[in-house]
XYZ file of C-alpha atoms in Angstrom:
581
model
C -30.645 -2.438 -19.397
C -29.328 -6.014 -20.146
C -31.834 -8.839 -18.614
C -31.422 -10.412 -15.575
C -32.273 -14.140 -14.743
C -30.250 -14.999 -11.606
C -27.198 -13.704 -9.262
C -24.397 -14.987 -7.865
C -23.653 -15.145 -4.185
C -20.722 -13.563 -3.046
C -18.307 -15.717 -0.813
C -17.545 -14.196 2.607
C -14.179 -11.919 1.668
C -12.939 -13.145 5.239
C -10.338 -15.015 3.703
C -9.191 -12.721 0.842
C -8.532 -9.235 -0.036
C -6.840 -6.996 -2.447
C -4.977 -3.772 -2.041
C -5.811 -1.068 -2.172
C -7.853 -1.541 1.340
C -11.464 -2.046 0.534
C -11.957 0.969 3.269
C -14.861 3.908 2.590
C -12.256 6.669 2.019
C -12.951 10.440 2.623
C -13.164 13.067 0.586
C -10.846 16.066 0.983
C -11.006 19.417 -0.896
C -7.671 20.874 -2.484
C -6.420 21.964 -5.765
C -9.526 21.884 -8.374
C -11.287 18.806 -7.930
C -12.382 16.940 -4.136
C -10.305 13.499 -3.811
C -10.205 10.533 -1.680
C -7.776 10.095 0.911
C -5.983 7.645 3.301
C -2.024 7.255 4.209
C 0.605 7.097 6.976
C -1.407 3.726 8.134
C -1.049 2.811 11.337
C -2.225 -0.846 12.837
C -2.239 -1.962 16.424
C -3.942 -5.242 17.955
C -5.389 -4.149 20.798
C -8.092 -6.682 23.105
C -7.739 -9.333 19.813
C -9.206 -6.271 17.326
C -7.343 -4.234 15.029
C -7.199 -0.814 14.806
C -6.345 1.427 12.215
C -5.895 4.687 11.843
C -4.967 6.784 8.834
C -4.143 10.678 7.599
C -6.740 13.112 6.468
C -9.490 10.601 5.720
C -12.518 10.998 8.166
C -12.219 12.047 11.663
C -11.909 8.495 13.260
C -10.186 5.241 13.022
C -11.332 1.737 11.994
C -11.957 -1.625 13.914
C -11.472 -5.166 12.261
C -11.933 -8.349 13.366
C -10.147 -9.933 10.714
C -7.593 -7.512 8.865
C -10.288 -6.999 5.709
C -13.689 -5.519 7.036
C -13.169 -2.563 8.576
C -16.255 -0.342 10.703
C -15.988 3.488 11.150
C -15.409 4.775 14.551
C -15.981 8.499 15.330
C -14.014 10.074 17.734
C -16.364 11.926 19.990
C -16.591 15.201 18.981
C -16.598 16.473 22.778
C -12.945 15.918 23.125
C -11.556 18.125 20.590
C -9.255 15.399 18.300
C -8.995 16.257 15.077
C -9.603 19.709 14.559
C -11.211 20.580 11.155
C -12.063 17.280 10.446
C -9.399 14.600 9.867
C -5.637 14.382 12.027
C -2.431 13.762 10.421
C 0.169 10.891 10.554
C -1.230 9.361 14.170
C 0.940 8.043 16.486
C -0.769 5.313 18.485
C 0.688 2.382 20.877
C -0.603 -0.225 23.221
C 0.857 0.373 26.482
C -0.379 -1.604 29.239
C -4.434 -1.604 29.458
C -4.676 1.239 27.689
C -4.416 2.264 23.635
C -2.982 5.855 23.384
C -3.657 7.983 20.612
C -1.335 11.331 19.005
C -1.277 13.470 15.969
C 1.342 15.601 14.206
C 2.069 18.321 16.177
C 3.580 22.145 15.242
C 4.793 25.223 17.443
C 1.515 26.707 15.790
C -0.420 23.840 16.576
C 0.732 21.889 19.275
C -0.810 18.008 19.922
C -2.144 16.562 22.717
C -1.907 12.715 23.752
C -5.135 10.725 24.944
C -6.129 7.429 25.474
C -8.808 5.289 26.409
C -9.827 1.683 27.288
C -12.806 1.302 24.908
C -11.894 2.271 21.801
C -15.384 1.104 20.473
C -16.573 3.922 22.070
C -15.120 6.892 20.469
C -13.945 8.571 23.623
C -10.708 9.231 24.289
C -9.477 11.037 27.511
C -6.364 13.726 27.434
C -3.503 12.386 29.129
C -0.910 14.919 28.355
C -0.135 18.218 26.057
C 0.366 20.129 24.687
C 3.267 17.929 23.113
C 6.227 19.620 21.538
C 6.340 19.636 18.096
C 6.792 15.854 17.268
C 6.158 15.396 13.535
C 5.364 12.404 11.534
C 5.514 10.769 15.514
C 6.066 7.434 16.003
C 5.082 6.068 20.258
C 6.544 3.178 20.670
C 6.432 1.117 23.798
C 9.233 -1.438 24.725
C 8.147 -4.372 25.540
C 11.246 -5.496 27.036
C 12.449 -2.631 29.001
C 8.607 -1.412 29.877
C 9.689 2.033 28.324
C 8.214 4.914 26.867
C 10.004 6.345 23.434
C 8.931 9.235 21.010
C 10.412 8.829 17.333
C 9.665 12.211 15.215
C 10.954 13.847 11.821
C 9.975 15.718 8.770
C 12.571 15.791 5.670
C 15.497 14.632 8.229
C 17.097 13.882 10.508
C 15.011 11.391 12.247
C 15.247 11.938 16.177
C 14.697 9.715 19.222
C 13.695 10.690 22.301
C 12.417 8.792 25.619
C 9.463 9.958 27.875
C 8.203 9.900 31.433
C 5.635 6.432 31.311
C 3.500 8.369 33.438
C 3.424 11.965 32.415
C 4.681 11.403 29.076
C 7.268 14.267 29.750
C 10.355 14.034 27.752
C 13.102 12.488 30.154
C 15.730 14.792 30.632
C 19.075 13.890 28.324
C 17.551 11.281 26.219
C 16.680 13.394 22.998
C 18.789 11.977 20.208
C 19.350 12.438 16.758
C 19.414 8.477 15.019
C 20.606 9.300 11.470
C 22.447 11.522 9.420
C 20.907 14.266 7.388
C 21.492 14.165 3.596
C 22.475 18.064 3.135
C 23.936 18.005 -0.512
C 23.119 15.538 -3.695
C 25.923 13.850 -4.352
C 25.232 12.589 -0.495
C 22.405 10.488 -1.934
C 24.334 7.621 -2.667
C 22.136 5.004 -2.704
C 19.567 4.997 -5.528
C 16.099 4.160 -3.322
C 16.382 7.721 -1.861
C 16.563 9.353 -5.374
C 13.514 11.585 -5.981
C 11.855 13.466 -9.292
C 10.383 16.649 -9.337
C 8.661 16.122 -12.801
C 5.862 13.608 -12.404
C 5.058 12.958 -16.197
C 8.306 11.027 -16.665
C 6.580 8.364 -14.032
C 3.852 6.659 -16.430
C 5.579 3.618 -16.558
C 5.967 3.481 -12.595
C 9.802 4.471 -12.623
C 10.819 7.795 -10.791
C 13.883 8.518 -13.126
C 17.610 9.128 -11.777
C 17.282 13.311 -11.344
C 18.428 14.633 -7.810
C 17.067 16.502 -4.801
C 16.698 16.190 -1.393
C 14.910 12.936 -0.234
C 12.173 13.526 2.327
C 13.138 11.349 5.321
C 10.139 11.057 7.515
C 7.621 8.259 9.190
C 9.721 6.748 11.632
C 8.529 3.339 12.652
C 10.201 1.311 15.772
C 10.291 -2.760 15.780
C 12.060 -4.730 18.322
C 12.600 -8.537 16.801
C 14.848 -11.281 18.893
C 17.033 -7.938 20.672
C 17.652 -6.042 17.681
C 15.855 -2.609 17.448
C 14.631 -1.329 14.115
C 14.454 2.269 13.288
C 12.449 2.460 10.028
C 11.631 5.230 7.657
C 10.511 6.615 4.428
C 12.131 7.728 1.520
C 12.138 10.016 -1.055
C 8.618 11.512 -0.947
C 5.160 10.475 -0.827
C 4.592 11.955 -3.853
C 6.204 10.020 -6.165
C 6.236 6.025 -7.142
C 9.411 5.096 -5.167
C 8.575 5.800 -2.214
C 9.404 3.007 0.269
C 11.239 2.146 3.739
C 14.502 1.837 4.569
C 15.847 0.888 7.938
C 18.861 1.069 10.523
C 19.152 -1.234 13.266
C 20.707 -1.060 16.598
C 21.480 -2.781 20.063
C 18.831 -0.409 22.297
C 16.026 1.584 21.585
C 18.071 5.007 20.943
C 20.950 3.248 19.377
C 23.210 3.880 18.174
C 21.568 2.845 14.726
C 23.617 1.486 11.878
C 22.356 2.052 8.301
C 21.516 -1.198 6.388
C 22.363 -1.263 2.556
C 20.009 -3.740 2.198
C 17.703 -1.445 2.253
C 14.769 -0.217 1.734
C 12.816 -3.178 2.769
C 9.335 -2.266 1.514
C 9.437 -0.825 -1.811
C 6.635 -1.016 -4.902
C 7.442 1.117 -7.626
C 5.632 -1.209 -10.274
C 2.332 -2.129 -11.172
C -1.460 -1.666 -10.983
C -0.493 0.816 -8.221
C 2.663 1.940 -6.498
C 4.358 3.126 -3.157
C 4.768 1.267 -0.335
C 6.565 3.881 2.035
C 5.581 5.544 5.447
C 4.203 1.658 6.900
C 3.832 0.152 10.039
C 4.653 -3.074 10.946
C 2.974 -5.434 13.188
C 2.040 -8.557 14.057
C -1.540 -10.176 14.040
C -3.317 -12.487 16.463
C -1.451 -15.332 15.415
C 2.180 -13.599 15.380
C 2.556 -13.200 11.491
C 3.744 -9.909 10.639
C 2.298 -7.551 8.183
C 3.147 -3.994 7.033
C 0.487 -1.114 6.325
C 1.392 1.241 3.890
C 1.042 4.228 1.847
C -0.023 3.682 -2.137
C -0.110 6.262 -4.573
C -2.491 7.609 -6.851
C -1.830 11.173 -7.626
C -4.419 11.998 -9.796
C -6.546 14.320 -8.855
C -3.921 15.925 -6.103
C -0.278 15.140 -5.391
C -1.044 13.759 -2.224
C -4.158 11.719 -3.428
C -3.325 8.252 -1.650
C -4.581 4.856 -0.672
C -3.398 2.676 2.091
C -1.783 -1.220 1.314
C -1.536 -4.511 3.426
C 1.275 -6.730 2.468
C 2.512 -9.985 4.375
C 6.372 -9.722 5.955
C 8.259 -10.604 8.093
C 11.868 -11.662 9.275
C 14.463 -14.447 7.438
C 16.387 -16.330 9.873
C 19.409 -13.582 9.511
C 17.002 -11.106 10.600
C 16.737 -9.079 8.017
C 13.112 -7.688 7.295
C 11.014 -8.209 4.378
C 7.787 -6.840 2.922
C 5.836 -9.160 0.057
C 4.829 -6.577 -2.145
C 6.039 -9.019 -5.070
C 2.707 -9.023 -7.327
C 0.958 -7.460 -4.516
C -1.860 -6.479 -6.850
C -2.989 -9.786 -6.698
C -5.419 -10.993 -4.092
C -3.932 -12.370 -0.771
C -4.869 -14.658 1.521
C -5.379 -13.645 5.599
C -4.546 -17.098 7.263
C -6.274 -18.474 10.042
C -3.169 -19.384 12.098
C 0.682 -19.020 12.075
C 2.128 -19.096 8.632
C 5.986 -18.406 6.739
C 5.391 -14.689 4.892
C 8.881 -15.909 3.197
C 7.005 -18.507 1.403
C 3.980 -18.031 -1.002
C 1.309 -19.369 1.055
C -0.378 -16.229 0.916
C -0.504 -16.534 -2.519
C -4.338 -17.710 -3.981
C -2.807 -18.365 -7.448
C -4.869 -15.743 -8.930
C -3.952 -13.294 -11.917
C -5.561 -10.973 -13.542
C -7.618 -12.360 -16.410
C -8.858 -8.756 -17.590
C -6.158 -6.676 -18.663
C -6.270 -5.401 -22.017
C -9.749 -6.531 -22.673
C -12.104 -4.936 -25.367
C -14.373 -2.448 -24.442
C -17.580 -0.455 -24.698
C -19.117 2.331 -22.620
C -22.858 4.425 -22.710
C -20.309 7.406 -23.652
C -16.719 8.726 -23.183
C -15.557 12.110 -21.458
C -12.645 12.086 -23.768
C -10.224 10.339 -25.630
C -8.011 10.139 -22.294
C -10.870 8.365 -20.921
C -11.827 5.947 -23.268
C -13.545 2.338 -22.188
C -10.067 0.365 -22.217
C -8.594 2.827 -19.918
C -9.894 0.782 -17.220
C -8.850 -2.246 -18.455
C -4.645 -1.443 -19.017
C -3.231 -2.244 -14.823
C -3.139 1.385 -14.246
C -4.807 2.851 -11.233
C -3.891 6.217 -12.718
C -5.564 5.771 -15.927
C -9.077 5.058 -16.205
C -12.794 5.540 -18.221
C -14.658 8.468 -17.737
C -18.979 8.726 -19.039
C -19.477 12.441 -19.928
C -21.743 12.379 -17.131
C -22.623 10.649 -13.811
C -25.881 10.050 -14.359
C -27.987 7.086 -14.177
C -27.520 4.628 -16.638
C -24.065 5.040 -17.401
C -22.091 1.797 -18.611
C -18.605 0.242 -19.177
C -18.701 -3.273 -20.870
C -15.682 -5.802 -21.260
C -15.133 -8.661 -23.121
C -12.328 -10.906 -21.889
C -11.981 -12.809 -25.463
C -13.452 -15.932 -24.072
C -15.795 -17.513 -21.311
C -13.354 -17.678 -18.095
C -13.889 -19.062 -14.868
C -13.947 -15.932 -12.203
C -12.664 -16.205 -8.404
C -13.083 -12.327 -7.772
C -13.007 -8.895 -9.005
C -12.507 -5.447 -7.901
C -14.258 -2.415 -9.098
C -11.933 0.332 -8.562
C -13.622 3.747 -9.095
C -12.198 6.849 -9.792
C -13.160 10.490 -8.816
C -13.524 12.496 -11.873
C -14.784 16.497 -11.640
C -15.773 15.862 -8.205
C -16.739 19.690 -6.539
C -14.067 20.493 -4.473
C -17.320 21.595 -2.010
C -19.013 18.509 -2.399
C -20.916 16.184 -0.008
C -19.960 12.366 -0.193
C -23.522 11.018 -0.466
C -21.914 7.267 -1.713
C -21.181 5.660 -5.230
C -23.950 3.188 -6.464
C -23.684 0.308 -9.138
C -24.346 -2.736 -10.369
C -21.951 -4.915 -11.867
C -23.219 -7.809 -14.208
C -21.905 -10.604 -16.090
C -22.692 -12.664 -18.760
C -21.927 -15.940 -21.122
C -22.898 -14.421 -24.505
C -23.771 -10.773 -23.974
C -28.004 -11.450 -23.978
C -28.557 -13.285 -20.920
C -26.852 -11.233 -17.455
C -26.854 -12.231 -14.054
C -26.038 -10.031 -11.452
C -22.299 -10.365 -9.646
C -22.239 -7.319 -7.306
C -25.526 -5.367 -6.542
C -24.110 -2.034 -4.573
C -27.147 0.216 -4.875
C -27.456 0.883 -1.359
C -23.981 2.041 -1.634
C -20.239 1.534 -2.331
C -17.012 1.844 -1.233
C -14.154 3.184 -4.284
C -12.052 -0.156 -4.487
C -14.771 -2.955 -3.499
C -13.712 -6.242 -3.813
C -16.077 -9.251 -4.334
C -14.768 -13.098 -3.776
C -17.057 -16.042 -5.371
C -17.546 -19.182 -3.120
C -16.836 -21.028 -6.261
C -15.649 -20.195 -9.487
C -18.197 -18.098 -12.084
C -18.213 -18.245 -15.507
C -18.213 -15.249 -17.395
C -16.699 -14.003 -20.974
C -18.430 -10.059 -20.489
C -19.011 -7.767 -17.310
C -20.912 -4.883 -17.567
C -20.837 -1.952 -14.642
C -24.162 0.339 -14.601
C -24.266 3.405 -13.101
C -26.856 4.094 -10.112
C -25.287 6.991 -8.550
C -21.758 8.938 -8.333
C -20.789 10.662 -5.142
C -19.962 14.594 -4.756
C -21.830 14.983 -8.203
C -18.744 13.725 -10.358
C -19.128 11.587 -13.572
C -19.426 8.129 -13.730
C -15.518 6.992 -13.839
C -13.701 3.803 -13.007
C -9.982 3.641 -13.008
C -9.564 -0.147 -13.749
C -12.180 -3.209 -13.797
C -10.562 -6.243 -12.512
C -11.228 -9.668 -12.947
C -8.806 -12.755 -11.644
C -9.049 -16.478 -12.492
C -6.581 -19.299 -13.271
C -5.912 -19.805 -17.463
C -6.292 -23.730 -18.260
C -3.318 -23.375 -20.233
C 0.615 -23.729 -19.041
C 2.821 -21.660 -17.141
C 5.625 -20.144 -18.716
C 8.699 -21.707 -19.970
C 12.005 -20.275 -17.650
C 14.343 -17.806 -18.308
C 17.734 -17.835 -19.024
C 20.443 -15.724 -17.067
C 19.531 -12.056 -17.630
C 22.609 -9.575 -19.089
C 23.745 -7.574 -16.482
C 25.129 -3.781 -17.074
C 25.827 -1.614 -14.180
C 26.758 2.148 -14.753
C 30.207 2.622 -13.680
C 29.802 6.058 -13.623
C 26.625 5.731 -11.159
C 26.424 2.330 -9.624
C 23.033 3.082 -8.516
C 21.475 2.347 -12.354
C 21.658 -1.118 -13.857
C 19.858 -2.418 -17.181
C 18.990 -6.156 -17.129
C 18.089 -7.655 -20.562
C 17.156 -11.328 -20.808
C 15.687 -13.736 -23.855
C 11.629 -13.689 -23.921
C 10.113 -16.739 -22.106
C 7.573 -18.561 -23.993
C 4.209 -17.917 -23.125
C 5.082 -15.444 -20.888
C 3.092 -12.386 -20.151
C 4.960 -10.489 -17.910
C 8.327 -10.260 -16.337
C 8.924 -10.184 -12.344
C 13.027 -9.085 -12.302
C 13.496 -9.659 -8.481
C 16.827 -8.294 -6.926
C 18.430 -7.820 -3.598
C 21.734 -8.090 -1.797
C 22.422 -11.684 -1.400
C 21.674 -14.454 -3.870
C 19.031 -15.557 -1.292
C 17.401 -12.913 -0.357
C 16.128 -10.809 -3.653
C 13.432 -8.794 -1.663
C 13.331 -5.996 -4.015
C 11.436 -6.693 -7.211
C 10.112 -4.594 -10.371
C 7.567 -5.874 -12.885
C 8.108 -5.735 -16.594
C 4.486 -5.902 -18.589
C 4.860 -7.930 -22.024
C 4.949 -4.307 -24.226
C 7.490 -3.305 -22.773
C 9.678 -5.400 -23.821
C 12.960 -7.562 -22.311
C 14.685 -5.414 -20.793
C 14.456 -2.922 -17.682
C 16.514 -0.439 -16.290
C 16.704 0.343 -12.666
C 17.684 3.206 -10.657
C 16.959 2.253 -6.977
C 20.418 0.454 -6.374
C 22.491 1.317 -3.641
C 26.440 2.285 -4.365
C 28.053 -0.086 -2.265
C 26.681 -3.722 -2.263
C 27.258 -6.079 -5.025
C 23.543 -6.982 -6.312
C 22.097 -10.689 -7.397
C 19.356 -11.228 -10.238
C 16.332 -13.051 -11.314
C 13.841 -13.125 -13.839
C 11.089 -14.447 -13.163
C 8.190 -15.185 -16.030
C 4.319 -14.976 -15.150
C 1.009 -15.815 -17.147
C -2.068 -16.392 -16.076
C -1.610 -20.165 -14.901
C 1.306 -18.987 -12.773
C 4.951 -17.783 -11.969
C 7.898 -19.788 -13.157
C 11.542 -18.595 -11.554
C 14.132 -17.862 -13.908
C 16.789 -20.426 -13.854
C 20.245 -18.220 -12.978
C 20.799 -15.430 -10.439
C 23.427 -13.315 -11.442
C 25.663 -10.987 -9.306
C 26.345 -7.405 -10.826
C 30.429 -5.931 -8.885
């Protein structure tokens, strides 16, 4: 065990975080091996506290006084929510006094609705049920009407309907279907909604161009300035792409019109990916934000973690969802801000990837040291075993100054039967690999993506991460250790105007290829509809090369380019936006 001769004092995270949510995610059995588990995120403010609530995790919610530490509320068992242990896809709405709470409901298993005044409680009190079968619901109260409205759908069509505000009965007339169904494959024509059924094509984050029917589900309401916006998610939840597209209309059951802008949340690149099934709300200070659904997929299909990104409106209306580098740590402001600008940026990067590394031991060759060191949440280091001791070393090439890290921990041969008695650690770091001083001390416990800010900057060329004690009996893994800072040296140099090819035989697949940037160490190729508005965004790393292609186009709209260059010291936007016919 390295020496210790001081430690570092954590800065209050209260004005930081990174995704995935620092949240204590629960373990759920299925398949082989137990997994962690949170999705289908839903956020209300409700008394100045936020609330969120999230599928098949533990059989509660969470309360936050600030968006980024989050406390575990039971529901009291007495009332009968959440039957065998955890709900599904929660519907949940502010309406008057009162914060009402609903789950995914069957024929088989019909829901119930309940609410309650003091949510810090636990209890809830039934208000109506059983519901019919509203699945993946979505209650949504109207502010400006003072009405009641049910949005519910599983694979498609999404449908609309408007209830009683005091018995929650469905009023009789108003059930409405708001969008098309996609019945055949060459119906798919815009290239967001494109799904794969084979998952090992998806290592580099991209879902491929094969065909089958998108899932449409996870219907989200907004109103914004008198326009109504019917959002929801596309393909599946299983797979990288998934993301939110929306149709807008002049009431709050249409008629909807579909926008080819869409989808307006999408991450299908990076340290971790998805960004589909979200809510979207607005915090104390009226800056919105969108919860979402990440993907891991590891362990199960539907292993999952839930993301916060800034968004918001541009002055056309059209919505927007920053997931642009969204790996990187982002800033919760303290009053109104612009989510179109980067003010939620800190200016960190990531000053650990591909760093040189050592471990106690390896499970395998798939789970060697710099596994957790390569961006990947889906790759990782595994010890052979979990016990005591265990430890994964870096060495970032040079002494760097540190702002934060986040340990992200993985759950390897985890009993699918097993009790989740807490990961413990200690994470260390060190000048010249003799002399160790102690950056995170979690041996009382820890959550699977903690994240640790510094008050001031730490210097550190190695971090070591020793194993006190793995939960559910698993091995000692860690998907990726992550450090950020700010290189002394320059930004990148700009690029040039990218080559634009779009497949006239499927106008939903371009390939961009552009001159390297010098010092450049990644690519951000940012896209969208209008030459001012590129919302959409995929990131190149530098081994892949100069060139991408993308399949998430739609058919109709002309499209507009930019490549942007990143290194450590910072972003620098490419210097011609192109338009593809």
């Amino acid at each position: 065990m390295p020496s210790q001769t001081s430690t570092t004092r954590p800065a209050s995270t209260a004005q930081t975080f990174c995704n995935p949510l620092d949240l204590d995610y629960g373990f759920r059995g299925g398949g082989t091996h137990a997994y962690r588990h949170g999705a289908d995120p839903v956020v209300v403010l409700y008394h100045d506290r936020y609330y969120l609530f999230s599928t098949w995790d533990r059989p509660g919610y969470r309360v936050s006084d600030d968006l980024i530490h989050w406390t575990y509320i039971p529901f009291d068992p007495s009332i009968g929510i959440a039957p065998g242990g955890t709900y599904t896809a929660a519907a949940v709405a502010v309406i008057g006094e009162w914060l009402y709470f609903s789950e995914f409901g069957t024929a088989k298993a019909p829901a119930a609705l309940y609410r309650t005044n003091d949510p810090e409680s636990g209890h809830w009190e039934k208000v109506a049920g059983p519901l019919p079968p509203y699945s993946d619901p979505c209650l949504f109260f109207d502010a400006k009407s003072r009405r009641v409205f049910m949005y519910h759908g599983l694979l498609q069509p999404i449908r609309g309907v408007e209830l009683d505000r005091t018995t929650f009965a469905e009023i009789p007339d108003t059930r409405k279907r708001l969008m098309d169904a996609i019945v055949t494959v060459p119906r798919i024509r815009d290239g967001w909604e494109v799904c794969t059924s084979d998952y090992s094509e998806l290592s580099k984050g991209m879902r491929g161009n094969k065909t089958f029917l998108p899932c449409r589900e996870g219907a989200w309401m907004t109103e914004h300035n008198g326009t109504y916006y019917l959002q929801y998610a596309s393909p599946g939840t299983t797979v990288p792409g998934y993301a939110d597209g929306v149709l807008t209309g002049p009431s709050p059951l249409g008629p909807f019109t579909y926008q080819n802008y869409s989808p307006i949340s999408q991450k299908e690149s990076g340290f971790i990916t998805s960004a589909g099934h979200g809510c979207l709300f607005q915090d104390r200070y009226g800056n919105w934000w969108r919860a979402v659904t990440m993907l891991i997929g590891v362990n199960h299909v539907f292993e999952r973690r839930i993301g916060l990104f800034p968004a918001g409106f541009d002055t056309d209306g059209v919505p927007f969802t920053r997931t642009d580098l969204g790996d990187l740590p982002i800033i919760v402001p303290k009053g109104p801000r612009d989510s179109a600008d980067d003010s939620f940026r800190t200016g960190w990067f990531v000053v650990s990837d591909s760093s040189a590394a050592t471990a106690s031991s390896s499970l395998d060759e798939a789970h060697a040291p710099t596994a957790a060191f390569d961006e990947d949440i889906r790759t990782g280091w595994s010890a052979a075993t979990g016990d005591a001791g265990e430890w994964l070393k870096a060495d970032l090439g040079e002494v760097k100054p540190l702002r934060a890290v986040q340990v992200n921990l993985a759950e390897q041969d985890v009993p699918t039967d097993a009790l989740d008695d807490g990961n413990a650690y200690v994470l260390r770091g060190s000048r010249d690999d003799k002399t160790w001083f102690t950056i995170a001390d979690r041996t009382a416990g820890a959550t699977t993506h903690a994240y640790v800010a510094f008050e001031a900057p730490i210097e550190a060329r190695y971090l070591r991460i020793e194993n006190v004690r793995t939960a559910g009996g698993g091995t000692f893994a860690v998907s990726d250790l992550r450090a950020f800072g700010i290189a002394e040296g320059p930004p990148p140099s700009a690029v040039s105007a990218p080559h634009v090819e779009r497949d006239p035989a499927d106008r939903r697949k371009v390939t961009l290829t552009w001159k390297p940037a010098g010092a450049a160490s990644g690519y951000l190729v940012r896209y969208g509809t209008s030459a001012d508005k590129l919302y959409q965004h995929h990131f190149v790393r530098p081994d892949d090369g100069t060139h991408v292609t993308l399949y998430g186009l739609n058919d109709e709209p002309a499209y507009h380019f930019r490549i942007d260059a990143v290194n450590d010291s910072g972003i620098t936007p490419g210097q011609v936006t192109m338009s593809a016919p």
